[in-house]
Each structure stands twice: as structure tokens, then as C-alpha cells.
Short mmCIF file of C-alpha atoms in Angstrom, two decimals:
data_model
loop_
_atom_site.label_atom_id
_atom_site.label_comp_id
_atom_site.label_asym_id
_atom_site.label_seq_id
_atom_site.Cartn_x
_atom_site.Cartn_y
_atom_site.Cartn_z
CA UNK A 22 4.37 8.12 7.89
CA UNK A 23 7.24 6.18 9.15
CA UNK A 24 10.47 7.99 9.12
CA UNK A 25 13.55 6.33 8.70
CA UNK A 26 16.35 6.94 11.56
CA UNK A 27 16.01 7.88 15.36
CA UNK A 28 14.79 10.20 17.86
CA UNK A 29 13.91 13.27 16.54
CA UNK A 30 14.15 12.29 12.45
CA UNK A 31 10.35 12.48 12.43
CA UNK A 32 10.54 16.78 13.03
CA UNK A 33 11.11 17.45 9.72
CA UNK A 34 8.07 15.55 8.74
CA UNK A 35 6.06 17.11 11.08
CA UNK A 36 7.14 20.56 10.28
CA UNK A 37 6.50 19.91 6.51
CA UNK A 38 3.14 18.60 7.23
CA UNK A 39 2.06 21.56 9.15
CA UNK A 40 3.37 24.09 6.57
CA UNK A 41 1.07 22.30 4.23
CA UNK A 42 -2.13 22.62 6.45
CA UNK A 43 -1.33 26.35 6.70
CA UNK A 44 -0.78 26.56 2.95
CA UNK A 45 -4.02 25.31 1.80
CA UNK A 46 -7.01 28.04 0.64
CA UNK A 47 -9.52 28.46 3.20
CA UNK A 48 -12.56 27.43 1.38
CA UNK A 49 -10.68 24.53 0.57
CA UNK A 50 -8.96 23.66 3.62
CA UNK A 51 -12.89 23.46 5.38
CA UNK A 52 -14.03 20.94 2.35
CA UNK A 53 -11.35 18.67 2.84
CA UNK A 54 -12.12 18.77 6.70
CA UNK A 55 -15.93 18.75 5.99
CA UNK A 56 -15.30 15.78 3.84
CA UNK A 57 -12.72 13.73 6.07
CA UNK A 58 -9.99 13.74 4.16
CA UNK A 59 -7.57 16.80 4.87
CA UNK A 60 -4.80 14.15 5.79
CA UNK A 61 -5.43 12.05 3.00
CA UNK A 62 -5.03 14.83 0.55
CA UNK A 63 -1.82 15.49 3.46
CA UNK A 64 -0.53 11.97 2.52
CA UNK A 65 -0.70 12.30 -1.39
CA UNK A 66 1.22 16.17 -1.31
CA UNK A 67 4.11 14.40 1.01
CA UNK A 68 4.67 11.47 -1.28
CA UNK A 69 3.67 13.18 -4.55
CA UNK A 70 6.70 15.80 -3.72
CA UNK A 71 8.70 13.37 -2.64
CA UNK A 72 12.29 13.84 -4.39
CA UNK A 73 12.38 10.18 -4.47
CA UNK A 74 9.56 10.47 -7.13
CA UNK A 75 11.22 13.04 -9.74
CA UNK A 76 8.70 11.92 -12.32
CA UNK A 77 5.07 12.43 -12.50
CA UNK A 78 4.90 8.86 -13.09
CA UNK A 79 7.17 7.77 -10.50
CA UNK A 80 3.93 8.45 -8.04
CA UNK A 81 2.65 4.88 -8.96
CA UNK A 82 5.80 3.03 -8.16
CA UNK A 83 7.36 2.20 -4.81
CA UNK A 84 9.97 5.71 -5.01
CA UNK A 85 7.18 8.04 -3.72
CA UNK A 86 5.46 4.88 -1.09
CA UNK A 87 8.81 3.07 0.58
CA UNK A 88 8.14 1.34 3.90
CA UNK A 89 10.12 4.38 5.57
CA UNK A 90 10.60 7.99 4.63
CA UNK A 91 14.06 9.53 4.23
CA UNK A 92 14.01 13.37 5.84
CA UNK A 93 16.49 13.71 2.66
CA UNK A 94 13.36 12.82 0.19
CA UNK A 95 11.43 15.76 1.38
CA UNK A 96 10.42 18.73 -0.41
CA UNK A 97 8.38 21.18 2.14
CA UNK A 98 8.42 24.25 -0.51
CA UNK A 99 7.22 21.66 -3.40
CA UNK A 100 4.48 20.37 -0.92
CA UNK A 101 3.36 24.35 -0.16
CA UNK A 102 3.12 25.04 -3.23
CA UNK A 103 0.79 22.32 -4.60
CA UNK A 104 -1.53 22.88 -1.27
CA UNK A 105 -1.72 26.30 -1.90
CA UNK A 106 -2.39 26.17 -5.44
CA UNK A 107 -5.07 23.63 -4.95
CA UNK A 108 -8.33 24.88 -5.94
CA UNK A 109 -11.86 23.42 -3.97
CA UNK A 110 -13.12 21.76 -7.25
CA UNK A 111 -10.38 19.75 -8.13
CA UNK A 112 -9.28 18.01 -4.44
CA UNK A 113 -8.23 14.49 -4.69
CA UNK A 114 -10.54 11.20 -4.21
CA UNK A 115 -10.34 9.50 -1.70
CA UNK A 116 -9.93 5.39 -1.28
CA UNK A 117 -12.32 3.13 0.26
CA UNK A 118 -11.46 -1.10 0.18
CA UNK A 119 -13.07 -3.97 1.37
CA UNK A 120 -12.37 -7.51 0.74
CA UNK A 121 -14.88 -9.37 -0.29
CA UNK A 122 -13.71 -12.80 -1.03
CA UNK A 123 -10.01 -14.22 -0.15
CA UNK A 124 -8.51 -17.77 1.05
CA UNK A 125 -9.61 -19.23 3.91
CA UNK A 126 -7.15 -20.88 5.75
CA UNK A 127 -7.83 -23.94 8.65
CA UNK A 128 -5.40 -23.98 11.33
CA UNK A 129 -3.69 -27.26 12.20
CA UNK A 130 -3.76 -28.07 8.62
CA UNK A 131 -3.21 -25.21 6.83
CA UNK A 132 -0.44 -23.95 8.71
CA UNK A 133 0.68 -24.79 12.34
CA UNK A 134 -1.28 -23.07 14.75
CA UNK A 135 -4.36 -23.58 16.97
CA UNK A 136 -6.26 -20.43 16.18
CA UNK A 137 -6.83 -18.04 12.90
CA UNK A 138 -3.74 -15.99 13.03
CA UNK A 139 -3.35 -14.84 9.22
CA UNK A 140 -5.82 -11.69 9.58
CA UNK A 141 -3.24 -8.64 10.87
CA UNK A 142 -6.11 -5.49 10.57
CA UNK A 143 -8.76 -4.44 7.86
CA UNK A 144 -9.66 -0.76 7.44
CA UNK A 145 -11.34 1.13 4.81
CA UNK A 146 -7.89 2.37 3.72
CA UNK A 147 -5.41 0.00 4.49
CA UNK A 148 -5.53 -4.11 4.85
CA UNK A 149 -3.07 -6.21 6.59
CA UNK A 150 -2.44 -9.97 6.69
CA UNK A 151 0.33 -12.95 7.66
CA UNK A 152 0.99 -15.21 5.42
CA UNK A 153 0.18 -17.81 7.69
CA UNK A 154 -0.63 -20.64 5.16
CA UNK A 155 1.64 -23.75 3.74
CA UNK A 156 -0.08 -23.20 0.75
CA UNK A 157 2.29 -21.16 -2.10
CA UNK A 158 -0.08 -18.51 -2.69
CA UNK A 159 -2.74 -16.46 -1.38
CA UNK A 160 -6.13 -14.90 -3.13
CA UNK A 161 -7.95 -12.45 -2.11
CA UNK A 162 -10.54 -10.48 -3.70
CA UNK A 163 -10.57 -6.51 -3.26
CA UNK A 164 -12.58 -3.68 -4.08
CA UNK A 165 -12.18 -0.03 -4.24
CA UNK A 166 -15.85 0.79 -5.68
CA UNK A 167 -16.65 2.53 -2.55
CA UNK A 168 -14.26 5.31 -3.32
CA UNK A 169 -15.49 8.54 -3.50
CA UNK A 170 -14.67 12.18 -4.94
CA UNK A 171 -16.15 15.17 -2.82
CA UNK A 172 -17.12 16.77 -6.32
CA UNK A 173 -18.66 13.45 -7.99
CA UNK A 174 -16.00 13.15 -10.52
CA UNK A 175 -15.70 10.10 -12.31
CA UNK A 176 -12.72 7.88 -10.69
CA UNK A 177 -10.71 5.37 -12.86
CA UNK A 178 -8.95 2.50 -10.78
CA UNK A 179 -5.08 1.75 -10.83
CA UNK A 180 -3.01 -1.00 -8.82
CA UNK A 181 0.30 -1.45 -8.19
CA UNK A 182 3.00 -3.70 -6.92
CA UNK A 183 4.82 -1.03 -4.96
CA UNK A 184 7.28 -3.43 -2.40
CA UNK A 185 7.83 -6.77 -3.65
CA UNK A 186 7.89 -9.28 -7.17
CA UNK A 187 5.54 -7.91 -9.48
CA UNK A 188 6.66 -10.11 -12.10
CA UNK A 189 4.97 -13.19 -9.75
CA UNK A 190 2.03 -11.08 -7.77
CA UNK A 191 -1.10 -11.36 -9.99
CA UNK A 192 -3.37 -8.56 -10.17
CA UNK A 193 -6.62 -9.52 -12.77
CA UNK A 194 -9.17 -6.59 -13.13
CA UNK A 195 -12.62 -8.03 -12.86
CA UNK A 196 -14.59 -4.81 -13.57
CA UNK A 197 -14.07 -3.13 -16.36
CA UNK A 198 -12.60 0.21 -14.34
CA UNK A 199 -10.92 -1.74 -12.36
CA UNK A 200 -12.72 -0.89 -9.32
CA UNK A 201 -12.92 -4.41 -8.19
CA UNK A 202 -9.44 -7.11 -8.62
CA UNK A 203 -8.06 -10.37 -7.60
CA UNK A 204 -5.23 -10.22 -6.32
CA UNK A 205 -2.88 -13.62 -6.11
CA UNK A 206 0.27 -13.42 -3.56
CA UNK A 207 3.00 -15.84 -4.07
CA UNK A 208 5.43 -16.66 -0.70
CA UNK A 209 8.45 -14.01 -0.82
CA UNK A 210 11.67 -14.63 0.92
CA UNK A 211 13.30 -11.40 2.55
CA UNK A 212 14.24 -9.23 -0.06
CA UNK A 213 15.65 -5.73 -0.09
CA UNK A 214 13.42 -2.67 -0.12
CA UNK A 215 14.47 -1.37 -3.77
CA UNK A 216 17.50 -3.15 -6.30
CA UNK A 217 20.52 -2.31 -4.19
CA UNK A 218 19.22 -1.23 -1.12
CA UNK A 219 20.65 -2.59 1.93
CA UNK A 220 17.63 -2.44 3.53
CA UNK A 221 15.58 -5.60 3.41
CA UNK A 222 11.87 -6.42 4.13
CA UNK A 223 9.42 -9.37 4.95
CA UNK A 224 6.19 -7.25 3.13
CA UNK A 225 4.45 -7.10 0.40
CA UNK A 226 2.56 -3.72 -0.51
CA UNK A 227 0.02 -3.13 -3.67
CA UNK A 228 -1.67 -0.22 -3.39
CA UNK A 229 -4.72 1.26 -5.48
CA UNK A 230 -5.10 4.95 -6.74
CA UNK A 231 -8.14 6.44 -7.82
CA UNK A 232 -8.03 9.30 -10.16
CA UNK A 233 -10.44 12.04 -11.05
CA UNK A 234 -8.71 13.51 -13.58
CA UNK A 235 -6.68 16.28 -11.67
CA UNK A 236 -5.05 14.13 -9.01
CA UNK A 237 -4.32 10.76 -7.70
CA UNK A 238 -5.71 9.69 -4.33
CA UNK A 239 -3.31 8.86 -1.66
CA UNK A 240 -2.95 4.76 -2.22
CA UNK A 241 -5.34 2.51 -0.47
CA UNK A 242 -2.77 -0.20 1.23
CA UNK A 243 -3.28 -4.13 0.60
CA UNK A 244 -0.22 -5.73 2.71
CA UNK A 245 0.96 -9.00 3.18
CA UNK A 246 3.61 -10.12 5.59
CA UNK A 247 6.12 -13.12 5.29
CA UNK A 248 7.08 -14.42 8.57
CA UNK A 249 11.04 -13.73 9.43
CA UNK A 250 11.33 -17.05 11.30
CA UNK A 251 10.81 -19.20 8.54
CA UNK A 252 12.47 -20.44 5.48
CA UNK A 253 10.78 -22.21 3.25
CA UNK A 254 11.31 -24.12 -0.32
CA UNK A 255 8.89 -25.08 -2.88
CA UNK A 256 9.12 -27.11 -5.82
CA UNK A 257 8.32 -26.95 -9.46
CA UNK A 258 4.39 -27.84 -8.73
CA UNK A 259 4.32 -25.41 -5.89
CA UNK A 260 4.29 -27.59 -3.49
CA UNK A 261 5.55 -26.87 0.10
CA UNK A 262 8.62 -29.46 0.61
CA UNK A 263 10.78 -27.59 3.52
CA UNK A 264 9.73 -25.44 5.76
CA UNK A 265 12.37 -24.54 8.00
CA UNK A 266 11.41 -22.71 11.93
CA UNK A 267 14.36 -20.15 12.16
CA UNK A 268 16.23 -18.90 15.38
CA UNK A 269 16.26 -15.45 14.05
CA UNK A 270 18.37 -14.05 17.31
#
């Protein structure tokens, strides 16, 4: 969690987050812990109660996951309550990724550089890249079928463009719960946050919920980052014909 502002506008964050932990039942408290994911569960209560996200829907959209959290958005008593009321048998899934097939890129002619720069991080619950490449888009092929639910419940599989164009990212299922997607990332200019923000950003976020029934997981994170240093123009075929080195200073 990122918190938006200065010194000290992470407290409130960290005192919500700790009223949560003590709000939790016991016996379910230790099976979240047993299981490795007490802060996941942490994550999904802080952006489920977000007051950013007044709809039950809004959890799949890019109100309840911004880049940074607003201390305003925050609803401690909301999150308290939904730990507390929690039951052991009905905790949230939990995320696993891993890419498994995705573009790769040659430097010197795929984008100017002497050494494989386009790979950021790669975790189980989060994956990071530059969008190194000339090339207009980039594919990559994700799975979430090693996700798990402590109580074996069966998980159903949903992705979503939360920062960015979703009417240009491509997301094709190719299992039939979704488990397993290609995902196609078109170049992005800066661009603000949310319509009207005055906030902009260089990144791309889709993340991936799993469901089991009761609750969503906290999202599993596939980002892509545009560099701020460079402006580019394609045309009509997608074809790369400026690309523009920036003094951004």
C-alpha cells in the first residue's frame, strides 16, 4: 500500500491495518497465518472498504486498486467489521501467477539497448515489466491456475483493466474458467490516473481475482510500464514512425 501525500500520511493506514488484525476471530486469525495469507486477506478488507469503491461491484474496477491510497478513502470501522465477522470456512483465495509464454524482445533491434532490460520483477502475486520494445504491442501469456483456497473451494477467474485503455488492452480467456489468458498491451502515452484526475501515470495495471463464492481474492498484479522519456507515434499499420528521446527535467 502506497499512500498518497507525505511524511506521516501512511499512519492512518497503519493504524487501520492493525485494528483489522486485532479484529479477526482467533481460530481464524491462526488459519490465515497457518496458510500464508493473513495480509492478503489484509489487502482485500482495505480495498474492499475502500469508500472509493461504494459498490460491491466497484471492487473489480480501478476505485478500490488506484496506484496510491487516499487516507480520505479509508473506512477502519467498515474494515473491523468484515474481519471480525469473517468466519474460518469462508476466508478468501488466494492468487498465484506465472507467465508462461510472452514476447521476446532482442536488444539492439528491438529496442535500443545492449542488454535485456524489459523484465522489471516476477512474483507469484505481482509481475512487472518495461515496455522496452519498438514494437506497438506486447503479449504475454498468464496464468492464475495455481491459485488456491485454504478450504478447496472451487475458484472462478476474473481480469481486469484496472489503470489504463481497456477499450485497446486485449484480454482472451484460453481456459474455459479463465484460469489461464493472453493478455495483448498496446503502447500508452501518459495518461491521468482516473477521467479528470490531475494525477497522471506511465502504468498499466490488470489484475486477476479469484472467487470462491464468499469473497474475492486480493488482485494478483500484471504491470506494464511506459517509459516517461519517450514519445512516440505510430501509424495506421502500427508501425513505429517517431520515436522521440525526451529531456524530461
Amino acid at each position: 500500500v502506497i499512500s498518497q501525500g507525505s511524511s506521516f500520511s501512511d499512519q492512518p493506514f497503519m493504524n487501520a491495518v492493525a485494528c483489522t488484525l486485532a479484529a479477526f476471530q482467533p481460530e481464524t486469525r491462526d488459519l490465515l497465518m497457518s496458510a500464508g495469507i493473513l495480509m492478503p486477506t489484509v489487502q482485500m478488507i482495505l480495498r474492499r472498504c475502500s469508500k472509493a469503491a461504494n459498490q460491491p461491484e466497484d471492487y473489480l474496477t480501478g476505485h478500490a486498486h488506484p496506484p496510491v491510497f487516499r487516507g480520505d478513502d479509508l473506512d477502519p470501522v467498515a474494515m473491523v467489521n468484515l474481519a471480525h465477522n469473517m468466519p474460518r470456512d469462508k476466508v478468501p483465495p488466494m492468487v498465484q501467477l506465472n507467465v508462461q509464454e510472452e514476447d521476446q524482445l532482442r536488444p539492439g533491434l528491438d529496442y535500443v539497448d545492449n542488454g535485456a532490460r524489459q523484465l522489471l520483477f516476477e512474483t507469484p502475486g505481482a509481475v512487472g515489466r518495461i515496455f522496452r520494445s519498438t514494437r506497438y504491442e506486447h503479449r504475454m501469456v498468464v496464468s492464475a491456475a495455481a491459485s488456491r483456497d485454504v478450504n478447496k473451494r472451487p475458484l472462478t477467474f476474473h481480469w481486469k483493466v484496472l489503470c489504463g485503455d481497456a477499450q485497446r488492452i486485449r484480454i482472451r480467456p484460453l481456459t474455459e474458467d479463465a484460469s489461464r489468458v493472453e493478455i495483448v498491451i498496446p503502447w500508452h502515452d501518459r495518461f491521468p490516473i482516473a477521467p479528470g484526475s490531475p494525477m497522471e501515470t506511465n502504468r498499466v495495471d490488470i489484475g486477476v481475482f479469484a472467487h470462491n463464492v464468499h469473497y474475492y481474492s486480493a488482485p494478483g498484479m500484471v504491470c506494464c510500464y511506459f517509459p516517461d522519456n519517450e514519445r512516440r507515434e505510430y501509424n495506421l499499420r502500427k508501425q513505429l514512425v517517431v520515436l522521440d528521446y525526451c529531456d524530461t527535467t
